PDB file of C-alpha atoms in Angstrom:
ATOM      1  CA  MET Q 950     -13.518 -14.801  -9.252  1.00 52.00           C
ATOM      2  CA  LEU Q 951      -9.858 -14.161  -9.976  1.00 59.00           C
ATOM      3  CA  GLY Q 952     -10.398 -10.494 -10.684  1.00 54.00           C
ATOM      4  CA  VAL Q 953      -8.483 -10.585 -13.971  1.00 63.00           C
ATOM      5  CA  SER Q 954      -9.393  -9.987 -17.617  1.00 69.00           C
ATOM      6  CA  ILE Q 955      -9.956 -12.643 -20.264  1.00 80.00           C
ATOM      7  CA  ASP Q 956      -6.735 -11.542 -21.960  1.00 80.00           C
ATOM      8  CA  THR Q 957      -4.804 -12.137 -18.745  1.00 73.00           C
ATOM      9  CA  LEU Q 958      -6.346 -15.603 -18.435  1.00 80.00           C
ATOM     10  CA  ARG Q 959      -5.252 -16.349 -22.015  1.00 84.00           C
ATOM     11  CA  ARG Q 960      -1.721 -15.175 -21.226  1.00 77.00           C
ATOM     12  CA  TRP Q 961      -1.580 -17.255 -18.055  1.00 73.00           C
ATOM     13  CA  ASP Q 962      -2.838 -20.221 -20.026  1.00 80.00           C
ATOM     14  CA  SER Q 963      -0.125 -19.966 -22.678  1.00 78.00           C
ATOM     15  CA  ALA Q 964       2.517 -19.338 -20.041  1.00 69.00           C
ATOM     16  CA  GLY Q 965       1.389 -22.428 -18.148  1.00 69.00           C
ATOM     17  CA  ARG Q 966       0.646 -20.392 -15.074  1.00 67.00           C
ATOM     18  CA  LEU Q 967      -3.027 -21.331 -14.869  1.00 76.00           C
ATOM     19  CA  GLN Q 968      -3.843 -23.870 -17.537  1.00 79.00           C
ATOM     20  CA  SER Q 969      -7.261 -24.560 -18.988  1.00 86.00           C
ATOM     21  CA  THR Q 970      -8.881 -27.458 -20.773  1.00 86.00           C
ATOM     22  CA  ARG Q 971     -10.186 -26.510 -24.242  1.00 86.00           C
ATOM     23  CA  SER Q 972     -13.587 -27.853 -25.202  1.00 84.00           C
ATOM     24  CA  GLY Q 973     -16.451 -27.308 -27.667  1.00 82.00           C
ATOM     25  CA  PRO Q 974     -16.387 -26.099 -31.286  1.00 83.00           C
ATOM     26  CA  ARG Q 975     -15.077 -22.665 -30.326  1.00 84.00           C
ATOM     27  CA  GLY Q 976     -12.430 -24.032 -28.019  1.00 84.00           C
ATOM     28  CA  HIS Q 977     -13.784 -22.407 -24.843  1.00 86.00           C
ATOM     29  CA  ARG Q 978     -11.433 -22.526 -21.907  1.00 86.00           C
ATOM     30  CA  TYR Q 979     -12.495 -24.453 -18.800  1.00 86.00           C
ATOM     31  CA  TYR Q 980     -10.701 -24.343 -15.492  1.00 83.00           C
ATOM     32  CA  SER Q 981     -10.868 -26.878 -12.722  1.00 80.00           C
ATOM     33  CA  GLN Q 982     -11.992 -25.609  -9.328  1.00 73.00           C
ATOM     34  CA  SER Q 983      -8.937 -27.137  -7.667  1.00 71.00           C
ATOM     35  CA  ASP Q 984      -6.517 -25.410 -10.100  1.00 75.00           C
ATOM     36  CA  ILE Q 985      -8.140 -22.053  -9.363  1.00 73.00           C
ATOM     37  CA  GLU Q 986      -8.093 -22.628  -5.615  1.00 65.00           C
ATOM     38  CA  GLN Q 987      -4.466 -23.632  -5.885  1.00 68.00           C
ATOM     39  CA  TYR Q 988      -3.642 -20.524  -7.899  1.00 69.00           C
ATOM     40  CA  LEU Q 989      -5.304 -18.245  -5.358  1.00 63.00           C
ATOM     41  CA  GLN Q 990      -3.248 -19.731  -2.562  1.00 65.00           C
ATOM     42  CA  ASP Q 991      -0.131 -19.429  -4.664  1.00 73.00           C
ATOM     43  CA  VAL Q 992      -0.300 -15.631  -4.770  1.00 79.00           C
ATOM     44  CA  ASP Q 993       1.630 -15.339  -1.531  1.00 85.00           C
ATOM     45  CA  ILE Q 994       3.752 -18.436  -2.079  1.00 85.00           C
ATOM     46  CA  ILE Q 995       5.118 -16.969  -5.317  1.00 86.00           C
ATOM     47  CA  ALA Q 996       5.816 -13.607  -3.638  1.00 92.00           C
ATOM     48  CA  ARG Q 997       7.479 -15.262  -0.664  1.00 92.00           C
ATOM     49  CA  HIS Q 998       9.708 -17.330  -2.889  1.00 89.00           C
ATOM     50  CA  TRP Q 999      10.692 -14.187  -4.790  1.00 93.00           C
ATOM     51  CA  VAL Q1000      11.940 -12.431  -1.655  1.00 95.00           C
ATOM     52  CA  GLU Q1001      13.541 -15.540  -0.127  1.00 93.00           C
ATOM     53  CA  THR Q1002      15.629 -16.696  -3.058  1.00 91.00           C
ATOM     54  CA  SER Q1003      19.188 -15.563  -3.652  1.00 90.00           C
ATOM     55  CA  GLU Q1004      18.482 -15.630  -7.383  1.00 88.00           C
ATOM     56  CA  ALA Q1005      17.560 -12.104  -8.486  1.00 92.00           C
ATOM     57  CA  VAL Q1006      14.913 -12.369 -11.183  1.00 91.00           C
ATOM     58  CA  GLU Q1007      12.077 -10.063 -12.125  1.00 93.00           C
ATOM     59  CA  PRO Q1008       8.620 -11.337 -11.177  1.00 91.00           C
ATOM     60  CA  LYS Q1009       6.025 -12.029 -13.888  1.00 88.00           C
ATOM     61  CA  PRO Q1010       4.865  -8.778 -15.523  1.00 91.00           C
ATOM     62  CA  ASP Q1011       1.311  -8.958 -14.150  1.00 89.00           C
ATOM     63  CA  VAL Q1012       2.527  -8.822 -10.532  1.00 93.00           C
ATOM     64  CA  TYR Q1013       5.656  -6.732 -11.006  1.00 96.00           C
ATOM     65  CA  CYS Q1014       5.576  -2.972 -10.429  1.00 97.00           C
ATOM     66  CA  GLN Q1015       9.015  -1.755 -11.346  1.00 97.00           C
ATOM     67  CA  THR Q1016       8.078   1.869 -10.770  1.00 97.00           C
ATOM     68  CA  ARG Q1017       5.706   3.731  -8.514  1.00 97.00           C
ATOM     69  CA  ASP Q1018       3.541   4.734 -11.473  1.00 96.00           C
ATOM     70  CA  VAL Q1019       2.829   1.122 -12.351  1.00 97.00           C
ATOM     71  CA  PHE Q1020       1.971   0.412  -8.723  1.00 98.00           C
ATOM     72  CA  GLN Q1021      -0.371   3.417  -8.574  1.00 97.00           C
ATOM     73  CA  ALA Q1022      -2.231   2.281 -11.698  1.00 97.00           C
ATOM     74  CA  ARG Q1023      -2.646  -1.264 -10.386  1.00 97.00           C
ATOM     75  CA  LEU Q1024      -3.678  -0.064  -6.963  1.00 97.00           C
ATOM     76  CA  GLU Q1025      -6.431   2.032  -8.564  1.00 96.00           C
ATOM     77  CA  GLN Q1026      -7.496  -1.007 -10.559  1.00 95.00           C
ATOM     78  CA  PHE Q1027      -7.649  -3.032  -7.346  1.00 95.00           C
ATOM     79  CA  GLN Q1028      -9.674  -0.282  -5.675  1.00 94.00           C
ATOM     80  CA  ALA Q1029     -12.141  -0.240  -8.596  1.00 92.00           C
ATOM     81  CA  ARG Q1030     -12.579  -4.024  -8.456  1.00 91.00           C
ATOM     82  CA  LEU Q1031     -13.117  -4.029  -4.731  1.00 90.00           C
ATOM     83  CA  SER Q1032     -15.600  -1.156  -5.102  1.00 90.00           C
ATOM     84  CA  ARG Q1033     -17.851  -3.350  -7.199  1.00 87.00           C
ATOM     85  CA  ILE Q1034     -18.572  -5.597  -4.259  1.00 81.00           C
ATOM     86  CA  THR Q1035     -18.252  -3.408  -1.201  1.00 81.00           C
ATOM     87  CA  PRO Q1036     -18.869   0.267  -0.299  1.00 78.00           C
ATOM     88  CA  LEU Q1037     -16.147   2.857  -0.958  1.00 74.00           C
ATOM     89  CA  THR Q1038     -15.949   3.673   2.726  1.00 71.00           C
ATOM     90  CA  THR Q1039     -14.461   0.260   3.515  1.00 76.00           C
ATOM     91  CA  VAL Q1040     -12.546  -0.098   0.236  1.00 90.00           C
ATOM     92  CA  SER Q1041     -10.705   3.082   1.116  1.00 91.00           C
ATOM     93  CA  LEU Q1042      -9.056   1.522   4.166  1.00 95.00           C
ATOM     94  CA  VAL Q1043      -7.693  -1.521   2.375  1.00 95.00           C
ATOM     95  CA  THR Q1044      -6.505   0.618  -0.552  1.00 96.00           C
ATOM     96  CA  ALA Q1045      -4.889   3.112   1.818  1.00 97.00           C
ATOM     97  CA  ILE Q1046      -2.866   0.529   3.749  1.00 96.00           C
ATOM     98  CA  ALA Q1047      -1.797  -1.309   0.592  1.00 97.00           C
ATOM     99  CA  GLY Q1048      -0.837   2.060  -0.922  1.00 97.00           C
ATOM    100  CA  GLU Q1049       1.112   3.106   2.148  1.00 96.00           C
ATOM    101  CA  ILE Q1050       3.067  -0.175   2.349  1.00 97.00           C
ATOM    102  CA  GLY Q1051       3.794  -0.320  -1.385  1.00 98.00           C
ATOM    103  CA  ASN Q1052       4.930   3.284  -1.530  1.00 96.00           C
ATOM    104  CA  ASN Q1053       7.071   2.779   1.577  1.00 95.00           C
ATOM    105  CA  SER Q1054       9.133   0.288  -0.406  1.00 96.00           C
ATOM    106  CA  PHE Q1055       9.794   2.908  -3.074  1.00 96.00           C
ATOM    107  CA  ASP Q1056      10.387   5.716  -0.548  1.00 93.00           C
ATOM    108  CA  HIS Q1057      13.107   3.784   1.261  1.00 92.00           C
ATOM    109  CA  ASN Q1058      14.855   2.084  -1.624  1.00 96.00           C
ATOM    110  CA  LEU Q1059      14.837   4.619  -4.425  1.00 92.00           C
ATOM    111  CA  GLY Q1060      18.338   4.620  -5.926  1.00 93.00           C
ATOM    112  CA  ASN Q1061      19.432   1.899  -3.500  1.00 94.00           C
ATOM    113  CA  TRP Q1062      17.737  -1.300  -4.660  1.00 97.00           C
ATOM    114  CA  PRO Q1063      20.197  -4.158  -3.987  1.00 97.00           C
ATOM    115  CA  ASP Q1064      19.184  -6.069  -7.130  1.00 96.00           C
ATOM    116  CA  ILE Q1065      15.615  -5.948  -8.528  1.00 97.00           C
ATOM    117  CA  PRO Q1066      14.012  -2.491  -8.367  1.00 97.00           C
ATOM    118  CA  GLY Q1067      10.324  -2.215  -7.561  1.00 98.00           C
ATOM    119  CA  ILE Q1068       7.742  -4.351  -5.846  1.00 98.00           C
ATOM    120  CA  PHE Q1069       5.632  -7.456  -6.211  1.00 96.00           C
ATOM    121  CA  PHE Q1070       1.938  -6.563  -5.903  1.00 97.00           C
ATOM    122  CA  SER Q1071      -0.814  -9.083  -6.261  1.00 95.00           C
ATOM    123  CA  TYR Q1072      -4.223  -9.760  -4.781  1.00 92.00           C
ATOM    124  CA  SER Q1073      -7.100 -12.142  -4.713  1.00 86.00           C
ATOM    125  CA  ILE Q1074     -10.487 -10.539  -4.194  1.00 84.00           C
ATOM    126  CA  ARG Q1075     -12.006 -13.964  -3.599  1.00 76.00           C
ATOM    127  CA  SER Q1076      -9.494 -14.907  -0.913  1.00 79.00           C
ATOM    128  CA  ARG Q1077      -9.663 -11.353   0.491  1.00 86.00           C
ATOM    129  CA  LYS Q1078      -5.937 -11.069   0.351  1.00 91.00           C
ATOM    130  CA  VAL Q1079      -3.325  -8.567  -0.858  1.00 95.00           C
ATOM    131  CA  VAL Q1080       0.356  -9.446  -1.166  1.00 96.00           C
ATOM    132  CA  LEU Q1081       3.194  -6.912  -1.379  1.00 98.00           C
ATOM    133  CA  ALA Q1082       6.890  -7.697  -1.398  1.00 98.00           C
ATOM    134  CA  ASP Q1083      10.195  -6.034  -2.215  1.00 98.00           C
ATOM    135  CA  ARG Q1084      13.824  -7.096  -2.464  1.00 98.00           C
ATOM    136  CA  GLY Q1085      14.958  -3.824  -0.948  1.00 97.00           C
ATOM    137  CA  GLN Q1086      17.276  -3.146   1.950  1.00 97.00           C
ATOM    138  CA  GLY Q1087      14.798  -4.092   4.660  1.00 96.00           C
ATOM    139  CA  ILE Q1088      13.725  -2.088   7.683  1.00 95.00           C
ATOM    140  CA  LEU Q1089      16.850  -2.706   9.784  1.00 96.00           C
ATOM    141  CA  ALA Q1090      19.234  -1.245   7.172  1.00 95.00           C
ATOM    142  CA  THR Q1091      16.904   1.708   6.598  1.00 92.00           C
ATOM    143  CA  LEU Q1092      16.378   2.613  10.250  1.00 91.00           C
ATOM    144  CA  LYS Q1093      19.975   1.944  11.282  1.00 91.00           C
ATOM    145  CA  ARG Q1094      20.893   5.206   9.554  1.00 89.00           C
ATOM    146  CA  VAL Q1095      18.972   7.158  12.153  1.00 87.00           C
ATOM    147  CA  ARG Q1096      19.147   4.603  14.983  1.00 90.00           C
ATOM    148  CA  PRO Q1097      22.657   3.116  14.822  1.00 93.00           C
ATOM    149  CA  GLU Q1098      22.055   1.237  18.063  1.00 94.00           C
ATOM    150  CA  LEU Q1099      19.544  -1.087  16.376  1.00 94.00           C
ATOM    151  CA  THR Q1100      21.154  -4.507  16.023  1.00 95.00           C
ATOM    152  CA  ASN Q1101      18.522  -6.816  14.622  1.00 95.00           C
ATOM    153  CA  ALA Q1102      15.414  -6.951  12.459  1.00 96.00           C
ATOM    154  CA  ASP Q1103      13.133  -7.622  15.482  1.00 95.00           C
ATOM    155  CA  GLU Q1104      13.974  -4.322  17.120  1.00 95.00           C
ATOM    156  CA  ALA Q1105      13.784  -2.442  13.842  1.00 95.00           C
ATOM    157  CA  LEU Q1106      10.355  -3.860  13.004  1.00 95.00           C
ATOM    158  CA  LYS Q1107       9.027  -2.952  16.436  1.00 94.00           C
ATOM    159  CA  VAL Q1108      10.357   0.598  16.160  1.00 93.00           C
ATOM    160  CA  ALA Q1109       8.824   0.972  12.694  1.00 92.00           C
ATOM    161  CA  PHE Q1110       5.375   0.024  13.990  1.00 93.00           C
ATOM    162  CA  THR Q1111       5.471   1.956  17.228  1.00 90.00           C
ATOM    163  CA  GLU Q1112       7.557   5.112  16.866  1.00 85.00           C
ATOM    164  CA  THR Q1113       7.425   8.079  14.525  1.00 75.00           C
ATOM    165  CA  ILE Q1114      10.852   7.717  13.040  1.00 68.00           C
ATOM    166  CA  SER Q1115      12.103   7.798   9.496  1.00 63.00           C
ATOM    167  CA  GLY Q1116      15.066   6.385   7.672  1.00 61.00           C
ATOM    168  CA  ARG Q1117      14.853   9.421   5.381  1.00 56.00           C
ATOM    169  CA  PHE Q1118      16.177  11.944   7.884  1.00 51.00           C
ATOM    170  CA  PRO Q1119      16.080  14.967   7.772  1.00 49.00           C
ATOM    171  CA  GLU Q1120      12.647  14.745   6.160  1.00 54.00           C
ATOM    172  CA  ALA Q1121       9.714  14.812   8.560  1.00 54.00           C
ATOM    173  CA  ARG Q1122       8.050  11.503   7.943  1.00 61.00           C
ATOM    174  CA  GLY Q1123       7.667   8.080   9.454  1.00 62.00           C
ATOM    175  CA  ASN Q1124       3.955   7.721  10.081  1.00 81.00           C
ATOM    176  CA  GLY Q1125       3.228   5.054   7.514  1.00 89.00           C
ATOM    177  CA  LEU Q1126       3.371   1.871   9.535  1.00 93.00           C
ATOM    178  CA  LYS Q1127       1.725   3.468  12.570  1.00 92.00           C
ATOM    179  CA  PHE Q1128      -1.129   4.375  10.244  1.00 94.00           C
ATOM    180  CA  VAL Q1129      -1.279   0.789   8.958  1.00 96.00           C
ATOM    181  CA  ARG Q1130      -1.324  -0.536  12.519  1.00 95.00           C
ATOM    182  CA  SER Q1131      -4.138   1.799  13.595  1.00 94.00           C
ATOM    183  CA  ILE Q1132      -6.303   0.643  10.701  1.00 94.00           C
ATOM    184  CA  ILE Q1133      -5.626  -3.074  11.178  1.00 95.00           C
ATOM    185  CA  ILE Q1134      -6.420  -3.088  14.897  1.00 95.00           C
ATOM    186  CA  GLY Q1135      -9.568  -1.028  14.393  1.00 93.00           C
ATOM    187  CA  ASN Q1136     -11.074  -3.143  11.623  1.00 92.00           C
ATOM    188  CA  PRO Q1137     -11.751  -6.770  10.676  1.00 91.00           C
ATOM    189  CA  PHE Q1138      -8.417  -7.067   8.858  1.00 92.00           C
ATOM    190  CA  SER Q1139      -5.170  -8.928   9.436  1.00 94.00           C
ATOM    191  CA  LEU Q1140      -1.575  -8.181   8.564  1.00 96.00           C
ATOM    192  CA  TYR Q1141       1.564 -10.255   8.294  1.00 96.00           C
ATOM    193  CA  PHE Q1142       4.741  -8.191   7.926  1.00 97.00           C
ATOM    194  CA  GLN Q1143       8.164  -9.759   7.637  1.00 97.00           C
ATOM    195  CA  THR Q1144      11.524  -8.075   7.172  1.00 97.00           C
ATOM    196  CA  GLY Q1145      14.710 -10.122   7.418  1.00 97.00           C
ATOM    197  CA  ASN Q1146      14.003 -12.862   9.940  1.00 97.00           C
ATOM    198  CA  ALA Q1147      11.495 -10.845  11.973  1.00 97.00           C
ATOM    199  CA  GLY Q1148       7.783 -11.416  11.497  1.00 97.00           C
ATOM    200  CA  LEU Q1149       4.786  -9.581  12.884  1.00 96.00           C
ATOM    201  CA  TYR Q1150       1.227 -10.789  12.827  1.00 95.00           C
ATOM    202  CA  LEU Q1151      -1.434  -8.238  13.661  1.00 96.00           C
ATOM    203  CA  ARG Q1152      -5.214  -8.392  13.736  1.00 93.00           C
ATOM    204  CA  GLN Q1153      -8.255  -6.497  14.973  1.00 93.00           C
ATOM    205  CA  HIS Q1154      -8.126  -5.477  18.671  1.00 94.00           C
ATOM    206  CA  ASP Q1155      -4.433  -6.433  19.062  1.00 94.00           C
ATOM    207  CA  ARG Q1156      -2.929  -3.978  21.515  1.00 89.00           C
ATOM    208  CA  ASP Q1157       0.636  -5.224  21.596  1.00 91.00           C
ATOM    209  CA  ILE Q1158       3.237  -5.663  18.936  1.00 92.00           C
ATOM    210  CA  VAL Q1159       4.647  -9.184  19.163  1.00 91.00           C
ATOM    211  CA  ILE Q1160       7.586  -9.902  16.882  1.00 95.00           C
ATOM    212  CA  GLN Q1161       8.542 -13.493  16.132  1.00 94.00           C
ATOM    213  CA  GLN Q1162      11.727 -14.966  14.749  1.00 95.00           C
ATOM    214  CA  VAL Q1163      11.132 -16.553  11.365  1.00 95.00           C
ATOM    215  CA  LYS Q1164      13.233 -19.493  10.188  1.00 93.00           C
ATOM    216  CA  THR Q1165      13.602 -18.365   6.578  1.00 94.00           C
ATOM    217  CA  PRO Q1166      14.591 -14.704   6.212  1.00 96.00           C
ATOM    218  CA  VAL Q1167      13.389 -12.476   3.383  1.00 96.00           C
ATOM    219  CA  ARG Q1168      15.279  -9.808   1.496  1.00 95.00           C
ATOM    220  CA  GLY Q1169      13.502  -6.497   1.931  1.00 96.00           C
ATOM    221  CA  CYS Q1170       9.918  -6.943   3.077  1.00 97.00           C
ATOM    222  CA  PHE Q1171       7.088  -9.422   2.590  1.00 98.00           C
ATOM    223  CA  VAL Q1172       3.538  -8.409   3.525  1.00 97.00           C
ATOM    224  CA  THR Q1173       0.099  -9.960   3.318  1.00 96.00           C
ATOM    225  CA  ILE Q1174      -3.061  -8.046   4.137  1.00 95.00           C
ATOM    226  CA  GLY Q1175      -6.206 -10.053   4.819  1.00 92.00           C
ATOM    227  CA  PHE Q1176      -9.611  -8.441   4.731  1.00 88.00           C
ATOM    228  CA  GLU Q1177     -11.665 -11.551   5.411  1.00 78.00           C
ATOM    229  CA  GLY Q1178     -14.113  -9.704   7.619  1.00 72.00           C
ATOM    230  CA  LEU Q1179     -14.812  -6.984   5.071  1.00 61.00           C
ATOM    231  CA  LEU Q1180     -17.201  -8.768   2.722  1.00 52.00           C
TER     232      LEU Q1180
ATOM    233  CA  MET S 745     -11.758  28.974  -1.792  1.00 92.00           C
ATOM    234  CA  ILE S 746     -12.538  25.280  -2.008  1.00 95.00           C
ATOM    235  CA  ILE S 747      -9.811  22.732  -2.771  1.00 96.00           C
ATOM    236  CA  SER S 748     -11.549  19.636  -4.041  1.00 96.00           C
ATOM    237  CA  LEU S 749      -8.961  16.916  -3.506  1.00 97.00           C
ATOM    238  CA  LYS S 750     -10.537  14.522  -5.974  1.00 96.00           C
ATOM    239  CA  LYS S 751      -9.368  16.859  -8.722  1.00 96.00           C
ATOM    240  CA  PHE S 752      -5.867  15.589  -7.896  1.00 96.00           C
ATOM    241  CA  GLY S 753      -7.024  11.973  -8.218  1.00 95.00           C
ATOM    242  CA  THR S 754      -9.092   9.651  -6.076  1.00 92.00           C
ATOM    243  CA  THR S 755      -6.250   7.482  -4.744  1.00 96.00           C
ATOM    244  CA  LEU S 756      -3.954   9.937  -2.974  1.00 97.00           C
ATOM    245  CA  VAL S 757      -1.377   7.651  -1.416  1.00 96.00           C
ATOM    246  CA  SER S 758       2.192   8.511  -2.391  1.00 95.00           C
ATOM    247  CA  ARG S 759       4.572  11.232  -1.272  1.00 94.00           C
ATOM    248  CA  PRO S 760       5.712  12.250  -4.750  1.00 95.00           C
ATOM    249  CA  SER S 761       2.124  12.777  -5.927  1.00 96.00           C
ATOM    250  CA  GLY S 762       1.363  14.803  -2.777  1.00 96.00           C
ATOM    251  CA  LYS S 763       4.439  16.928  -3.357  1.00 96.00           C
ATOM    252  CA  GLU S 764       3.576  17.385  -7.009  1.00 96.00           C
ATOM    253  CA  ALA S 765       0.013  18.411  -6.104  1.00 97.00           C
ATOM    254  CA  TRP S 766       1.396  20.996  -3.648  1.00 97.00           C
ATOM    255  CA  LEU S 767       3.792  22.454  -6.197  1.00 97.00           C
ATOM    256  CA  ALA S 768       1.227  22.483  -9.004  1.00 95.00           C
ATOM    257  CA  PHE S 769      -1.272  24.294  -6.768  1.00 94.00           C
ATOM    258  CA  GLN S 770       1.065  27.128  -5.768  1.00 95.00           C
ATOM    259  CA  PRO S 771      -0.146  29.601  -8.432  1.00 94.00           C
ATOM    260  CA  VAL S 772      -3.741  29.173  -7.190  1.00 93.00           C
ATOM    261  CA  LEU S 773      -2.747  29.544  -3.535  1.00 92.00           C
ATOM    262  CA  SER S 774      -0.821  32.711  -4.287  1.00 92.00           C
ATOM    263  CA  GLU S 775      -4.055  34.381  -5.438  1.00 90.00           C
ATOM    264  CA  ILE S 776      -5.871  33.856  -2.134  1.00 90.00           C
ATOM    265  CA  SER S 777      -6.795  37.068  -0.365  1.00 87.00           C
ATOM    266  CA  GLY S 778      -5.656  37.888   3.155  1.00 83.00           C
ATOM    267  CA  ASP S 779      -8.589  36.603   5.192  1.00 88.00           C
ATOM    268  CA  GLU S 780     -10.153  34.066   2.841  1.00 92.00           C
ATOM    269  CA  GLU S 781     -10.953  30.609   4.245  1.00 94.00           C
ATOM    270  CA  ILE S 782      -9.427  27.592   2.529  1.00 95.00           C
ATOM    271  CA  ILE S 783     -11.848  24.697   2.492  1.00 96.00           C
ATOM    272  CA  VAL S 784     -10.318  21.306   1.772  1.00 97.00           C
ATOM    273  CA  ASP S 785     -12.956  18.890   0.510  1.00 97.00           C
ATOM    274  CA  PHE S 786     -12.089  15.180   1.001  1.00 96.00           C
ATOM    275  CA  ASP S 787     -15.165  13.837  -0.776  1.00 94.00           C
ATOM    276  CA  ASP S 788     -14.529  10.533  -2.590  1.00 90.00           C
ATOM    277  CA  VAL S 789     -10.799  10.205  -2.014  1.00 94.00           C
ATOM    278  CA  VAL S 790      -8.588   7.530  -0.508  1.00 95.00           C
ATOM    279  CA  LEU S 791      -5.923   9.263   1.554  1.00 96.00           C
ATOM    280  CA  THR S 792      -2.747   8.229   3.385  1.00 95.00           C
ATOM    281  CA  PRO S 793      -0.446  10.161   5.742  1.00 93.00           C
ATOM    282  CA  SER S 794       2.278  10.088   3.070  1.00 93.00           C
ATOM    283  CA  TRP S 795       0.256  12.145   0.584  1.00 96.00           C
ATOM    284  CA  ALA S 796      -1.267  14.335   3.281  1.00 95.00           C
ATOM    285  CA  ASP S 797       2.159  15.108   4.767  1.00 93.00           C
ATOM    286  CA  GLU S 798       3.237  16.641   1.486  1.00 94.00           C
ATOM    287  CA  PHE S 799       0.082  18.659   0.861  1.00 96.00           C
ATOM    288  CA  LEU S 800      -1.925  19.265   4.032  1.00 94.00           C
ATOM    289  CA  THR S 801       1.035  19.803   6.364  1.00 92.00           C
ATOM    290  CA  PRO S 802       2.504  22.689   4.324  1.00 94.00           C
ATOM    291  CA  LEU S 803      -1.014  24.044   3.713  1.00 95.00           C
ATOM    292  CA  TYR S 804      -1.547  24.251   7.480  1.00 92.00           C
ATOM    293  CA  LYS S 805       1.885  25.781   7.982  1.00 92.00           C
ATOM    294  CA  GLN S 806       1.066  28.508   5.482  1.00 93.00           C
ATOM    295  CA  PHE S 807      -2.547  29.274   6.348  1.00 93.00           C
ATOM    296  CA  ASN S 808      -2.991  27.937   9.931  1.00 89.00           C
ATOM    297  CA  ASP S 809      -6.567  28.109  11.180  1.00 90.00           C
ATOM    298  CA  ARG S 810      -7.895  29.512   7.928  1.00 94.00           C
ATOM    299  CA  VAL S 811      -7.837  25.913   6.673  1.00 95.00           C
ATOM    300  CA  LYS S 812     -11.190  24.133   7.145  1.00 95.00           C
ATOM    301  CA  LEU S 813     -11.769  20.454   6.433  1.00 95.00           C
ATOM    302  CA  HIS S 814     -14.952  19.116   4.816  1.00 96.00           C
ATOM    303  CA  ASN S 815     -16.207  15.557   4.225  1.00 95.00           C
ATOM    304  CA  ILE S 816     -13.751  13.940   6.605  1.00 94.00           C
ATOM    305  CA  ASP S 817     -15.967  10.981   7.469  1.00 90.00           C
ATOM    306  CA  ASN S 818     -14.352   8.683   4.898  1.00 89.00           C
ATOM    307  CA  PRO S 819     -12.410   6.161   7.077  1.00 93.00           C
ATOM    308  CA  SER S 820      -9.016   6.541   5.362  1.00 95.00           C
ATOM    309  CA  VAL S 821      -9.299  10.329   5.684  1.00 95.00           C
ATOM    310  CA  ALA S 822     -10.298  10.101   9.353  1.00 94.00           C
ATOM    311  CA  ALA S 823      -7.431   7.668  10.080  1.00 94.00           C
ATOM    312  CA  THR S 824      -4.918   9.881   8.259  1.00 94.00           C
ATOM    313  CA  LEU S 825      -6.004  13.037  10.090  1.00 93.00           C
ATOM    314  CA  THR S 826      -5.800  11.231  13.435  1.00 91.00           C
ATOM    315  CA  ILE S 827      -2.207  10.156  12.724  1.00 89.00           C
ATOM    316  CA  LEU S 828      -1.191  13.623  11.506  1.00 86.00           C
ATOM    317  CA  ALA S 829      -2.748  15.255  14.564  1.00 84.00           C
ATOM    318  CA  LYS S 830      -0.441  13.169  16.792  1.00 76.00           C
ATOM    319  CA  GLN S 831       2.685  14.589  15.141  1.00 67.00           C
TER     320      GLN S 831
END
């Protein structure tokens, strides 16, 4: 249901993150349905709080990928879990877009993380949701190096999703978010992408990129991928 | 020769791992004879443009139309190749 091991559940229990009620002679752990539902919804609330707050603290170890290697290992774990319930052909798309977005954070912030290096990566198979977040420089700061005329996060986010451009000039790159867009609009998935105070919501068949102003800005990027229509 | 990508891993998503795969494979590529075809087999892999840019792009630059692609029906492979073709 939660897609985590018994050891993780025990750790969460002792940390107070998802508490159980102990019962029976062997002290089996029981969880209330409402606590679990609440926890599943919290996956993105916790990530959002992490990128909104001015307080720079590392996320909990089970959702924190300080380096790319940790992210790669957890992404493969996610892929394996998803593969148990759906064919590899569809799993590959969700894994690919999560991999592209997560690695983008490392590509653009390596050696330049403002405070906490690495990304927040969590998912709920049951809620068909993946959450990725970073406290990096954000898309505007990254793209401004090659497009000095960009003045706000809205423009930068639009450029990132529509043009082949990279903040890592002179390297030839900059396809990542166009790739993500092409997969989202061609499949029963949804994407929310926020950088600074600019937010983009994208779903299947969307032709246009519509950027909205968001009241509470985030440091770096905050992304949720929904694959409700997959299972 | 056949390059079976799954020998590099099944989740081929990052630039550094694509670059590392390209560098590690150089000794093998240097042994290829003048007119030999290079078949890239995508069976069972998850692929992104980031990884492909570091491995497939230089492979094409070096061997041009001697590169042939097999098992490209996996959706992440098809989507990646479509994006790279637009470059």
